[in-house]
Short mmCIF file of C-alpha atoms and ligand atoms in Angstrom, two decimals:
data_model
loop_
_atom_site.label_atom_id
_atom_site.label_comp_id
_atom_site.label_asym_id
_atom_site.label_seq_id
_atom_site.Cartn_x
_atom_site.Cartn_y
_atom_site.Cartn_z
CA MET A 191 -12.55 14.39 4.91
CA ARG A 192 -11.88 16.99 2.47
CA ARG A 193 -12.80 15.16 -0.64
CA PRO A 194 -12.22 16.77 -4.10
CA PRO A 195 -14.04 16.28 -6.56
CA GLY A 196 -14.15 13.87 -9.76
CA GLN A 197 -13.26 10.35 -10.16
CA ASP A 198 -10.76 9.03 -8.00
CA GLY A 199 -10.37 12.38 -5.83
CA CYS A 200 -9.80 10.30 -3.19
CA VAL A 201 -7.96 7.11 -3.01
CA GLY A 202 -6.80 4.29 -0.55
CA VAL A 203 -3.26 3.60 0.56
CA VAL A 204 -2.58 0.29 2.56
CA GLY A 205 0.90 0.53 4.32
CA GLY A 206 2.36 3.55 6.11
CA GLY A 207 5.81 2.93 5.58
CA TYR A 208 8.33 4.53 3.10
CA VAL A 209 6.36 3.73 -0.22
CA GLY A 210 3.15 4.56 1.77
CA LEU A 211 3.88 7.61 3.65
CA ALA A 212 5.93 9.05 0.17
CA LEU A 213 2.87 8.28 -1.99
CA ALA A 214 0.54 9.71 0.58
CA ALA A 215 2.15 12.75 0.42
CA TYR A 216 2.65 12.96 -3.24
CA LEU A 217 -1.17 12.50 -3.72
CA VAL A 218 -2.22 15.41 -1.26
CA THR A 219 0.48 17.39 -2.92
CA SER A 220 -1.17 17.11 -6.58
CA GLY A 221 -4.89 17.67 -4.82
CA ARG A 222 -6.33 14.57 -3.58
CA SER A 223 -6.94 13.27 -0.53
CA VAL A 224 -6.10 10.01 1.17
CA LEU A 225 -7.22 7.26 3.63
CA LEU A 226 -3.89 6.03 4.76
CA VAL A 227 -4.50 2.31 6.08
CA GLU A 228 -1.86 1.40 8.78
CA ALA A 229 -2.49 -1.97 10.58
CA ASP A 230 0.10 -1.60 13.23
CA ALA A 231 -1.72 0.26 15.92
CA GLU A 232 1.52 2.21 17.62
CA ARG A 233 2.54 2.98 14.05
CA ARG A 234 -1.27 4.13 13.37
CA HIS A 235 -1.43 6.47 16.35
CA ALA A 236 1.91 8.26 15.61
CA LEU A 237 1.20 9.04 12.20
CA SER A 238 -2.41 10.68 13.63
CA ARG A 239 -0.28 12.21 15.97
CA GLY A 240 1.42 13.66 12.96
CA GLU A 241 4.69 11.89 14.16
CA MET A 242 6.88 10.25 11.02
CA PRO A 243 7.91 6.39 11.76
CA ILE A 244 10.59 7.45 9.32
CA TYR A 245 13.03 10.06 8.29
CA GLU A 246 12.42 11.35 4.88
CA ALA A 247 13.04 14.98 3.32
CA GLY A 248 9.81 16.94 2.80
CA VAL A 249 7.21 13.93 3.75
CA ASP A 250 6.63 14.81 7.78
CA SER A 251 5.51 18.29 7.02
CA VAL A 252 3.33 17.39 3.57
CA LEU A 253 1.58 15.00 5.93
CA SER A 254 1.26 16.86 8.98
CA ARG A 255 -0.17 19.69 6.85
CA ALA A 256 -2.64 17.06 5.54
CA LEU A 257 -3.85 15.45 8.25
CA ARG A 258 -4.38 19.10 9.75
CA GLU A 259 -6.75 19.99 6.37
CA ALA A 260 -8.28 16.38 6.52
CA SER A 261 -6.71 15.89 2.99
CA LEU A 262 -5.32 12.70 5.19
CA VAL A 263 -7.06 10.56 7.40
CA VAL A 264 -5.24 7.53 9.13
CA THR A 265 -7.13 4.43 10.04
CA GLY A 266 -6.74 0.68 10.86
CA ASP A 267 -10.26 0.08 9.15
CA LEU A 268 -9.37 -1.20 5.43
CA GLY A 269 -12.88 -1.38 5.08
CA LEU A 270 -13.76 2.38 6.02
CA ALA A 271 -10.93 3.24 3.31
CA LEU A 272 -12.96 0.59 0.80
CA ASP A 273 -16.16 2.79 1.17
CA ALA A 274 -15.09 5.79 0.76
CA THR A 275 -12.46 5.29 -2.52
CA ARG A 276 -12.64 3.27 -5.71
CA MET A 277 -8.78 3.23 -5.95
CA VAL A 278 -6.70 1.69 -3.50
CA PHE A 279 -2.61 1.12 -3.60
CA ILE A 280 -1.45 -1.60 -1.87
CA THR A 281 2.45 -0.34 -0.43
CA VAL A 282 2.81 -3.06 2.67
CA GLY A 283 6.28 -3.77 3.42
CA THR A 284 7.49 -7.43 1.56
CA PRO A 285 11.01 -8.19 3.09
CA PRO A 286 13.31 -10.75 2.76
CA GLY A 287 11.62 -14.17 3.36
CA ALA A 288 12.55 -17.68 3.54
CA ASP A 289 15.50 -18.29 0.98
CA ASP A 290 15.58 -14.71 -0.13
CA LEU A 291 11.93 -14.78 -1.71
CA PRO A 292 10.05 -11.73 -0.27
CA ASP A 293 7.88 -12.26 2.25
CA LEU A 294 4.24 -11.82 0.72
CA SER A 295 1.84 -12.48 4.06
CA ALA A 296 0.99 -8.79 4.36
CA VAL A 297 0.18 -8.53 0.57
CA ALA A 298 -2.06 -11.62 0.47
CA LEU A 299 -3.67 -10.17 4.17
CA VAL A 300 -4.48 -7.02 2.21
CA VAL A 301 -5.87 -9.07 -1.11
CA SER A 302 -8.28 -11.31 1.21
CA GLU A 303 -9.81 -8.42 3.13
CA LEU A 304 -10.52 -6.55 -0.30
CA ARG A 305 -12.16 -9.61 -1.79
CA THR A 306 -14.73 -9.38 1.09
CA HIS A 307 -15.18 -5.70 1.32
CA ALA A 308 -14.12 -4.02 -1.83
CA LYS A 309 -16.91 -2.23 -3.54
CA PRO A 310 -17.78 -3.18 -7.20
CA GLY A 311 -15.50 -0.66 -9.93
CA THR A 312 -12.59 -0.60 -7.56
CA VAL A 313 -8.89 -0.69 -8.79
CA VAL A 314 -6.58 -2.15 -6.81
CA VAL A 315 -2.67 -1.26 -7.58
CA LEU A 316 -0.02 -3.21 -6.73
CA LYS A 317 2.96 -0.80 -5.36
CA SER A 318 4.90 -3.00 -3.01
CA THR A 319 7.37 -5.16 -4.38
CA VAL A 320 6.55 -8.11 -5.52
CA PRO A 321 8.38 -10.84 -7.67
CA PRO A 322 7.09 -11.41 -11.44
CA GLY A 323 3.74 -13.32 -11.86
CA THR A 324 2.09 -12.18 -8.51
CA GLY A 325 -0.14 -9.32 -9.85
CA ARG A 326 -1.07 -11.93 -12.22
CA ARG A 327 -1.78 -14.53 -9.14
CA ILE A 328 -3.73 -11.88 -7.15
CA ALA A 329 -5.63 -10.34 -10.43
CA GLU A 330 -6.62 -14.43 -10.58
CA GLN A 331 -8.04 -13.89 -6.48
CA LEU A 332 -9.68 -11.07 -7.28
CA GLN A 333 -11.84 -12.13 -10.29
CA GLY A 334 -14.88 -12.71 -8.31
CA PRO A 335 -18.16 -13.67 -8.39
CA PRO A 336 -19.70 -11.52 -7.41
CA PHE A 337 -17.69 -8.55 -9.29
CA ARG A 338 -14.08 -8.55 -10.76
CA LEU A 339 -11.63 -6.43 -8.99
CA PRO A 340 -9.22 -5.23 -11.69
CA VAL A 341 -5.51 -5.23 -10.63
CA VAL A 342 -2.93 -2.83 -11.58
CA SER A 343 1.26 -3.39 -11.34
CA CYS A 344 2.42 0.52 -10.72
CA PRO A 345 6.39 -0.64 -9.49
CA GLU A 346 8.00 2.28 -7.22
CA PHE A 347 11.21 3.53 -8.12
CA LEU A 348 12.08 6.31 -5.53
CA ARG A 349 15.14 6.51 -3.63
CA GLU A 350 15.17 7.02 -0.13
CA GLY A 351 16.17 10.65 1.00
CA SER A 352 14.55 11.79 -1.92
CA ALA A 353 11.21 9.75 -2.86
CA LEU A 354 8.88 13.18 -2.68
CA ARG A 355 11.09 14.64 -5.13
CA ASP A 356 11.45 11.25 -7.42
CA MET A 357 7.88 11.11 -7.18
CA HIS A 358 7.03 14.75 -8.89
CA THR A 359 10.49 14.21 -11.64
CA ALA A 360 10.09 10.32 -11.89
CA ALA A 361 12.32 8.96 -15.05
CA ARG A 362 9.29 6.92 -16.17
CA GLN A 363 5.62 5.47 -15.00
CA VAL A 364 4.83 2.20 -15.60
CA ILE A 365 1.94 0.48 -15.50
CA GLY A 366 1.29 -3.03 -16.14
CA GLY A 367 -2.10 -4.76 -16.10
CA ASP A 368 -4.90 -6.27 -19.09
CA ASP A 369 -7.39 -3.61 -18.05
CA ARG A 370 -6.99 -0.19 -19.97
CA GLU A 371 -9.57 1.88 -18.38
CA ALA A 372 -7.86 1.00 -14.91
CA MET A 373 -4.53 1.36 -16.12
CA ALA A 374 -5.75 4.57 -17.23
CA ARG A 375 -6.97 5.83 -14.10
CA VAL A 376 -4.51 5.20 -12.36
CA ALA A 377 -1.86 6.78 -14.85
CA THR A 378 -3.82 9.80 -14.28
CA VAL A 379 -3.55 9.47 -10.61
CA VAL A 380 0.34 8.65 -10.07
CA THR A 381 1.98 10.50 -13.06
CA ALA A 382 3.37 13.85 -12.44
CA PRO A 383 3.32 16.12 -15.99
CA GLY A 384 6.11 15.67 -18.40
CA THR A 385 6.67 11.92 -17.22
CA PRO A 386 6.76 9.01 -19.86
CA VAL A 387 4.31 6.31 -19.10
CA ILE A 388 4.96 2.66 -19.90
CA MET A 389 1.71 0.49 -20.01
CA THR A 390 2.72 -2.84 -20.16
CA ASP A 391 1.53 -6.26 -19.35
CA THR A 392 1.63 -6.96 -15.16
CA ALA A 393 4.36 -9.34 -15.20
CA SER A 394 6.95 -7.22 -17.32
CA ALA A 395 5.68 -4.41 -15.09
CA GLU A 396 7.09 -6.02 -12.40
CA LEU A 397 9.89 -7.19 -13.92
CA ILE A 398 11.16 -3.75 -14.86
CA LYS A 399 11.74 -2.75 -11.17
CA TYR A 400 13.35 -5.70 -10.31
CA GLY A 401 15.88 -5.35 -13.79
CA SER A 402 16.44 -1.71 -13.18
CA ASN A 403 17.13 -1.98 -9.11
CA SER A 404 19.28 -5.07 -9.72
CA PHE A 405 21.17 -3.61 -13.25
CA LEU A 406 21.94 -0.38 -10.75
CA ALA A 407 23.60 -3.44 -8.18
CA LEU A 408 25.87 -4.36 -11.10
CA LYS A 409 26.94 -1.11 -12.27
CA ILE A 410 28.02 0.07 -8.50
CA SER A 411 29.91 -3.46 -8.04
CA PHE A 412 31.51 -3.32 -11.39
CA ALA A 413 32.74 0.12 -10.35
CA ASN A 414 34.12 -1.64 -7.49
CA GLU A 415 36.04 -3.92 -9.35
CA LEU A 416 37.26 -1.59 -11.60
CA ALA A 417 38.51 0.53 -8.68
CA ARG A 418 40.14 -2.37 -7.46
CA PHE A 419 42.12 -2.75 -10.71
CA ALA A 420 42.69 0.95 -10.82
CA ASP A 421 44.74 0.51 -6.81
CA GLU A 422 46.58 -1.98 -9.20
CA VAL A 423 47.48 -0.11 -11.78
CA GLY A 424 47.91 3.61 -10.12
CA ALA A 425 44.83 4.97 -11.81
CA ASP A 426 42.01 6.56 -10.00
CA ILE A 427 38.63 5.62 -10.17
CA VAL A 428 37.28 9.36 -10.07
CA PRO A 429 38.10 10.31 -13.58
CA VAL A 430 37.84 6.96 -14.34
CA VAL A 431 33.91 6.13 -14.06
CA GLN A 432 33.58 10.43 -15.01
CA GLY A 433 34.42 9.45 -18.67
CA MET A 434 32.83 6.05 -18.53
CA GLY A 435 29.68 7.95 -17.60
CA LEU A 436 29.77 10.35 -20.36
CA ASP A 437 29.02 7.40 -23.15
CA PRO A 438 25.02 7.86 -22.71
CA ARG A 439 25.19 4.02 -23.26
CA ILE A 440 26.77 4.07 -19.98
CA GLY A 441 25.41 7.03 -18.11
CA PRO A 442 27.11 8.80 -14.93
CA GLU A 443 24.54 6.95 -12.36
CA GLY A 444 25.49 4.54 -10.22
CA LEU A 445 29.03 4.18 -10.71
CA ARG A 446 30.43 6.24 -7.42
CA ALA A 447 33.06 3.20 -6.23
CA GLY A 448 33.17 2.71 -2.69
CA LEU A 449 31.72 0.58 0.40
CA GLY A 450 28.98 -0.95 -2.31
CA PHE A 451 24.94 -0.72 -2.19
CA GLY A 452 22.91 -1.02 0.91
CA GLY A 453 19.37 -0.27 1.99
CA CYS A 454 16.36 -2.17 1.72
CA CYS A 455 15.56 -2.16 -1.81
CA LEU A 456 18.78 -3.10 -3.78
CA PRO A 457 20.06 -5.99 -1.87
CA LYS A 458 16.67 -7.56 -1.21
CA ASP A 459 15.80 -7.26 -4.78
CA VAL A 460 18.78 -8.47 -6.57
CA ARG A 461 19.10 -11.56 -4.20
CA ALA A 462 15.00 -11.86 -5.04
CA LEU A 463 16.52 -11.72 -8.76
CA VAL A 464 18.59 -14.84 -8.24
CA GLY A 465 16.46 -16.72 -6.41
CA ALA A 466 13.31 -16.42 -8.72
CA GLY A 467 15.53 -17.23 -11.80
CA GLY A 468 16.51 -20.11 -10.13
CA ARG A 469 13.56 -21.30 -9.30
CA HIS A 470 12.46 -20.89 -13.25
CA SER A 471 15.96 -22.02 -14.82
CA THR A 472 18.24 -19.11 -15.40
CA ALA A 473 20.79 -18.35 -13.31
CA PHE A 474 21.95 -14.87 -13.13
CA GLY A 475 25.36 -15.44 -13.02
CA THR A 476 25.88 -11.13 -13.33
CA LEU A 477 24.08 -10.38 -10.20
CA GLU A 478 25.44 -13.50 -7.92
CA ALA A 479 29.00 -12.10 -9.30
CA ALA A 480 27.41 -8.42 -8.36
CA LEU A 481 26.39 -9.87 -4.51
CA GLN A 482 29.93 -11.01 -4.03
CA VAL A 483 31.85 -8.04 -5.07
CA ASN A 484 29.64 -5.93 -2.77
CA ALA A 485 29.91 -8.17 0.37
CA ALA A 486 33.82 -8.07 -0.48
CA GLN A 487 33.87 -4.14 -0.35
CA ARG A 488 33.42 -4.21 3.45
CA ALA A 489 36.13 -6.78 4.18
CA LEU A 490 38.50 -4.66 1.67
CA PHE A 491 37.73 -1.66 3.49
CA THR A 492 38.26 -3.15 7.07
CA GLU A 493 41.31 -4.14 5.46
CA GLU A 494 42.38 -1.24 4.27
CA ILE A 495 42.05 0.45 8.05
CA ARG A 496 44.16 -2.47 9.05
CA ARG A 497 46.79 -1.70 6.98
CA GLU A 498 46.83 2.18 7.40
CA LEU A 499 47.69 1.19 11.21
CA GLY A 500 50.54 -0.66 10.78
CA GLY A 501 48.63 -3.79 10.40
CA ARG A 502 47.25 -4.16 13.86
CA LEU A 503 43.85 -2.88 14.72
CA ASN A 504 43.69 -4.67 18.10
CA GLY A 505 43.01 -2.01 21.15
CA ARG A 506 43.38 0.63 18.12
CA ARG A 507 40.57 3.58 18.25
CA VAL A 508 38.56 3.86 15.04
CA ALA A 509 36.30 6.71 14.54
CA VAL A 510 33.08 5.26 12.35
CA LEU A 511 31.36 8.33 10.75
CA GLY A 512 28.21 7.67 9.23
CA LEU A 513 25.68 4.31 10.21
CA ALA A 514 22.73 4.91 7.50
CA PHE A 515 23.38 2.93 4.06
CA LYS A 516 23.12 6.52 2.64
CA PRO A 517 22.82 10.30 3.14
CA GLY A 518 19.67 11.71 3.66
CA THR A 519 17.66 8.77 5.53
CA ASP A 520 17.94 7.36 8.92
CA ASP A 521 17.49 3.54 7.27
CA VAL A 522 20.19 1.48 8.43
CA ARG A 523 18.92 -2.17 6.61
CA GLU A 524 21.81 -4.25 5.02
CA ALA A 525 23.94 -0.58 5.78
CA PRO A 526 27.84 -1.03 5.39
CA SER A 527 28.27 0.51 8.45
CA LEU A 528 26.88 -2.69 10.09
CA ASP A 529 29.61 -5.27 8.45
CA VAL A 530 32.52 -2.30 9.03
CA ILE A 531 31.58 -2.09 12.61
CA ARG A 532 31.53 -6.31 12.81
CA ASN A 533 34.44 -6.32 10.93
CA LEU A 534 36.49 -4.05 13.07
CA LEU A 535 35.43 -5.38 16.46
CA GLY A 536 36.23 -9.00 15.01
CA HIS A 537 40.33 -7.72 14.57
CA GLY A 538 39.72 -6.00 18.05
CA ALA A 539 39.88 -2.55 17.33
CA GLU A 540 37.54 0.11 19.85
CA LEU A 541 35.01 2.27 18.04
CA THR A 542 33.06 5.30 18.33
CA ALA A 543 30.33 5.90 15.46
CA HIS A 544 28.18 9.09 14.42
CA ASP A 545 25.85 9.52 12.39
CA PRO A 546 23.30 12.67 12.17
CA CYS A 547 20.55 11.29 11.66
CA ALA A 548 20.35 7.36 12.12
CA ILE A 549 22.03 6.45 15.84
CA GLY A 550 18.37 5.93 17.04
CA LYS A 551 17.74 2.67 14.32
CA ALA A 552 21.39 1.84 14.47
CA ALA A 553 21.74 1.42 18.21
CA PRO A 554 19.54 -1.51 18.68
CA LEU A 555 21.71 -3.64 16.05
CA LEU A 556 25.15 -2.85 17.77
CA PRO A 557 27.13 -4.16 20.72
CA PRO A 558 27.07 -1.79 23.76
CA HIS A 559 30.58 -1.79 23.50
CA VAL A 560 30.83 0.59 20.41
CA ARG A 561 30.24 4.19 21.94
CA LEU A 562 27.71 6.07 20.09
CA THR A 563 27.94 9.98 19.82
CA ALA A 564 25.63 12.88 18.38
CA ASP A 565 28.95 14.75 18.32
CA PRO A 566 31.35 13.99 15.60
CA TYR A 567 34.77 15.82 16.92
CA ASP A 568 33.94 13.61 20.40
CA CYS A 569 33.61 10.78 17.55
CA LEU A 570 36.97 11.63 16.59
CA SER A 571 38.56 12.77 19.80
CA GLY A 572 41.28 10.68 20.31
CA ALA A 573 40.77 8.34 17.54
CA ASP A 574 43.94 6.43 15.57
CA ALA A 575 41.98 6.66 12.46
CA ALA A 576 38.56 7.79 11.01
CA ALA A 577 36.18 5.93 8.69
CA ILE A 578 34.14 7.46 6.45
CA VAL A 579 31.17 4.94 5.75
CA THR A 580 28.62 7.35 4.78
CA GLU A 581 28.95 10.40 2.58
CA TRP A 582 26.83 12.95 4.67
CA PRO A 583 27.42 16.93 3.60
CA GLU A 584 28.47 16.88 7.27
CA TYR A 585 31.55 15.21 6.89
CA LEU A 586 32.56 17.42 3.92
CA ARG A 587 31.94 20.51 6.06
CA LEU A 588 33.71 19.36 8.68
CA ASP A 589 36.24 21.31 10.49
CA TRP A 590 39.16 18.93 9.86
CA ASP A 591 41.92 20.99 11.05
CA ARG A 592 39.77 20.90 14.35
CA ALA A 593 39.39 16.99 13.67
CA ARG A 594 43.35 16.74 13.15
CA GLN A 595 44.04 18.18 16.64
CA VAL A 596 41.52 15.94 18.38
CA MET A 597 42.78 12.82 16.94
CA ARG A 598 45.52 10.74 17.75
CA HIS A 599 46.97 10.11 14.39
CA PRO A 600 45.88 11.94 11.27
CA VAL A 601 44.68 8.95 9.41
CA LEU A 602 41.73 8.65 6.91
CA VAL A 603 39.77 6.08 5.45
CA ASP A 604 37.19 7.10 3.13
CA GLY A 605 35.19 4.77 2.17
CA ARG A 606 32.95 6.87 -0.07
CA ASN A 607 35.42 8.38 -2.30
CA CYS A 608 33.45 11.78 -0.85
CA LEU A 609 36.45 14.05 0.46
CA ASP A 610 39.54 16.16 -2.02
CA PRO A 611 42.49 14.35 -1.53
CA GLY A 612 44.62 16.91 -1.75
CA GLU A 613 42.52 19.38 0.42
CA ILE A 614 42.46 16.75 3.12
CA ALA A 615 46.35 16.12 2.61
CA ARG A 616 47.51 19.60 3.08
CA ARG A 617 45.46 19.82 6.38
CA GLY A 618 48.09 16.95 7.14
CA PHE A 619 46.28 13.98 6.94
CA ARG A 620 47.15 10.52 5.26
CA TYR A 621 44.49 9.68 3.26
CA ARG A 622 42.82 6.54 1.52
CA ALA A 623 39.74 6.38 -0.38
CA VAL A 624 38.46 3.48 -2.67
CA GLY A 625 40.38 2.98 -6.00
CA ARG A 626 42.42 6.44 -5.65
CA PRO A 627 46.16 7.32 -5.09
CA PRO A 628 46.79 7.78 -1.35
CA ALA A 629 47.17 11.34 -0.87
CA GLN A 630 49.69 12.31 2.25
CA ALA A 631 51.27 15.65 3.16
CA VAL A 632 55.25 15.88 3.05
CA CYS A 633 56.33 18.45 5.92
CA SER A 634 59.42 18.93 4.51
CA ALA A 635 61.21 22.51 4.68
CA ASP A 636 61.68 22.58 0.91
CA ARG A 637 58.45 21.75 -0.11
CA PRO A 638 55.91 22.84 3.20
CA GLY A 639 52.53 21.44 2.29
CA ALA A 640 53.35 19.49 -0.63
CA ILE A 641 51.11 16.63 -1.98
CA THR A 642 52.44 12.97 -2.60
CA ALA A 643 50.72 10.31 -4.02
CA ALA A 644 53.26 8.06 -2.79
CA ARG A 645 52.00 5.75 0.15
CA ALA A 646 53.79 6.79 3.25
CA ALA A 647 54.83 4.65 6.29
CA PRO A 648 51.88 3.53 8.48
CA VAL A 649 51.52 4.83 12.28
C1 UDX B 1644 17.28 2.14 -4.76
C2 UDX B 1644 16.58 2.42 -6.33
O1 UDX B 1644 17.50 3.82 -6.69
C3 UDX B 1644 15.24 3.30 -6.35
O2 UDX B 1644 14.83 3.15 -7.52
C4 UDX B 1644 14.36 1.99 -5.46
O3 UDX B 1644 13.12 2.25 -5.47
C5 UDX B 1644 14.93 1.65 -4.54
O4 UDX B 1644 15.99 0.97 -4.05
P1 UDX B 1644 17.70 3.10 -2.59
O5 UDX B 1644 17.71 2.12 -2.16
O6 UDX B 1644 16.75 4.40 -2.10
O7 UDX B 1644 17.25 3.16 -4.29
O8 UDX B 1644 19.24 3.88 -2.81
P2 UDX B 1644 20.04 4.15 -3.92
O9 UDX B 1644 20.11 5.90 -3.80
O10 UDX B 1644 19.87 3.70 -5.26
O11 UDX B 1644 21.20 3.93 -3.41
C6 UDX B 1644 21.36 2.19 -3.48
C7 UDX B 1644 22.57 1.55 -2.61
O12 UDX B 1644 23.96 1.52 -3.43
C8 UDX B 1644 23.27 2.72 -1.56
O13 UDX B 1644 23.60 2.04 -0.70
C9 UDX B 1644 24.57 3.96 -1.78
O14 UDX B 1644 25.25 4.09 -1.15
C10 UDX B 1644 24.85 3.02 -3.06
N1 UDX B 1644 25.31 3.33 -4.33
C11 UDX B 1644 24.54 4.08 -5.00
C12 UDX B 1644 26.65 3.42 -4.52
O15 UDX B 1644 27.59 2.91 -3.96
N2 UDX B 1644 27.14 3.73 -5.83
C13 UDX B 1644 25.99 4.86 -6.77
O16 UDX B 1644 27.11 5.10 -7.97
C14 UDX B 1644 25.31 4.81 -6.37
#
């Protein structure tokens, strides 16, 4: 293995999932070498061959080159990593466990190995998302004798689909702990130039993570509730949130109305914080409401499709465009598409679904009678309505004239407000979005191609 000079030139990363692989990619691009410890043999062998278990822009090419240059070594032996490094990042998964508390068993396993194999002076860095208080408990377990291992909390804020970019352009770096020397070493290793660093205690660092994700979820759910009201008063949510977001106290991010938040982080972290609050004496009423609004968005969307199809879904053909929880990833964990598909099938609709990346991950989660296709036009062929569930750029670039020709009825329900209502209506579609006035081309002699916001008769 190539070992750059100096302290922490070589670091250990335990867990080859999203966070571990993105972190490894960041570390090798910043000139360090990485010993990546992956317990799952199948995943480990695939990684050693340069095959990434996730679709994440840029990570595969960086890690494949690092494997060739020996700045990345994949192993199943944590002991080997502990012999070669004095800084170990814990990036194993903390999936939802019983009553919404994160399952920390993978973290506990790593900690017990660290107690027996870690060398003096090794810094243990907690990057997995863990409830506040976890880092302090782990620090107590690693107090020694024979020696103390400093524990530093360094929560991750990367977004799927832009993980590597987010690491190089992080809005802030959060470092939590009580060992200043160890915290400074970690800050040096993970902080890109120019990134503000917050040095705090472990529990506060852990809470910054939960607070940030939960506040994003709150913003999204508020935008969705506002979108419902916009529908009732004839307003358009897109300029509304634009106007709100220009206020720096509010900010534009996280205000896109649509099908709500999904993925492996926001839903899990919001529920975990609500659960943690309940085990103390803090009722997170705001977050419980955000979860309710979020769940209802999928049902409202299904209802909108049913309404556009004259109140009947039974036996109607619906083309579902997008399975991933957001563009840029193949991740379908807690994806809105799964709920929308379940709802539509529940009403007796016939479904064909498309996604540019996530069909492989989605297929095992979907009933066999949902037809999956890699061709969006094949997906739209013979459809009574098309439903946009993930705002992939591919759908913005679709030839909607061709789409209209292959569909049975030109009805488009956009769950991500990603298309231009006027443009789509000009192409003869009846277009319905979230919190936006409906758009419909009026094919009349005196006003060919004119756009009307009035709701047209369903098909
Ligand atoms: C999120 C946090 O952004 C990231 O900082 C943290 O580290 C992990 O969790 P991620 O889950 O990748 O990242 O997705 P994000 O881009 O935040 O989107 C989350 C969900 O909210 C997606 O389903 C997305 O479609 C939805 N969303 C996001 C909206 O509906 N509206 C928005 O304005 C933004």
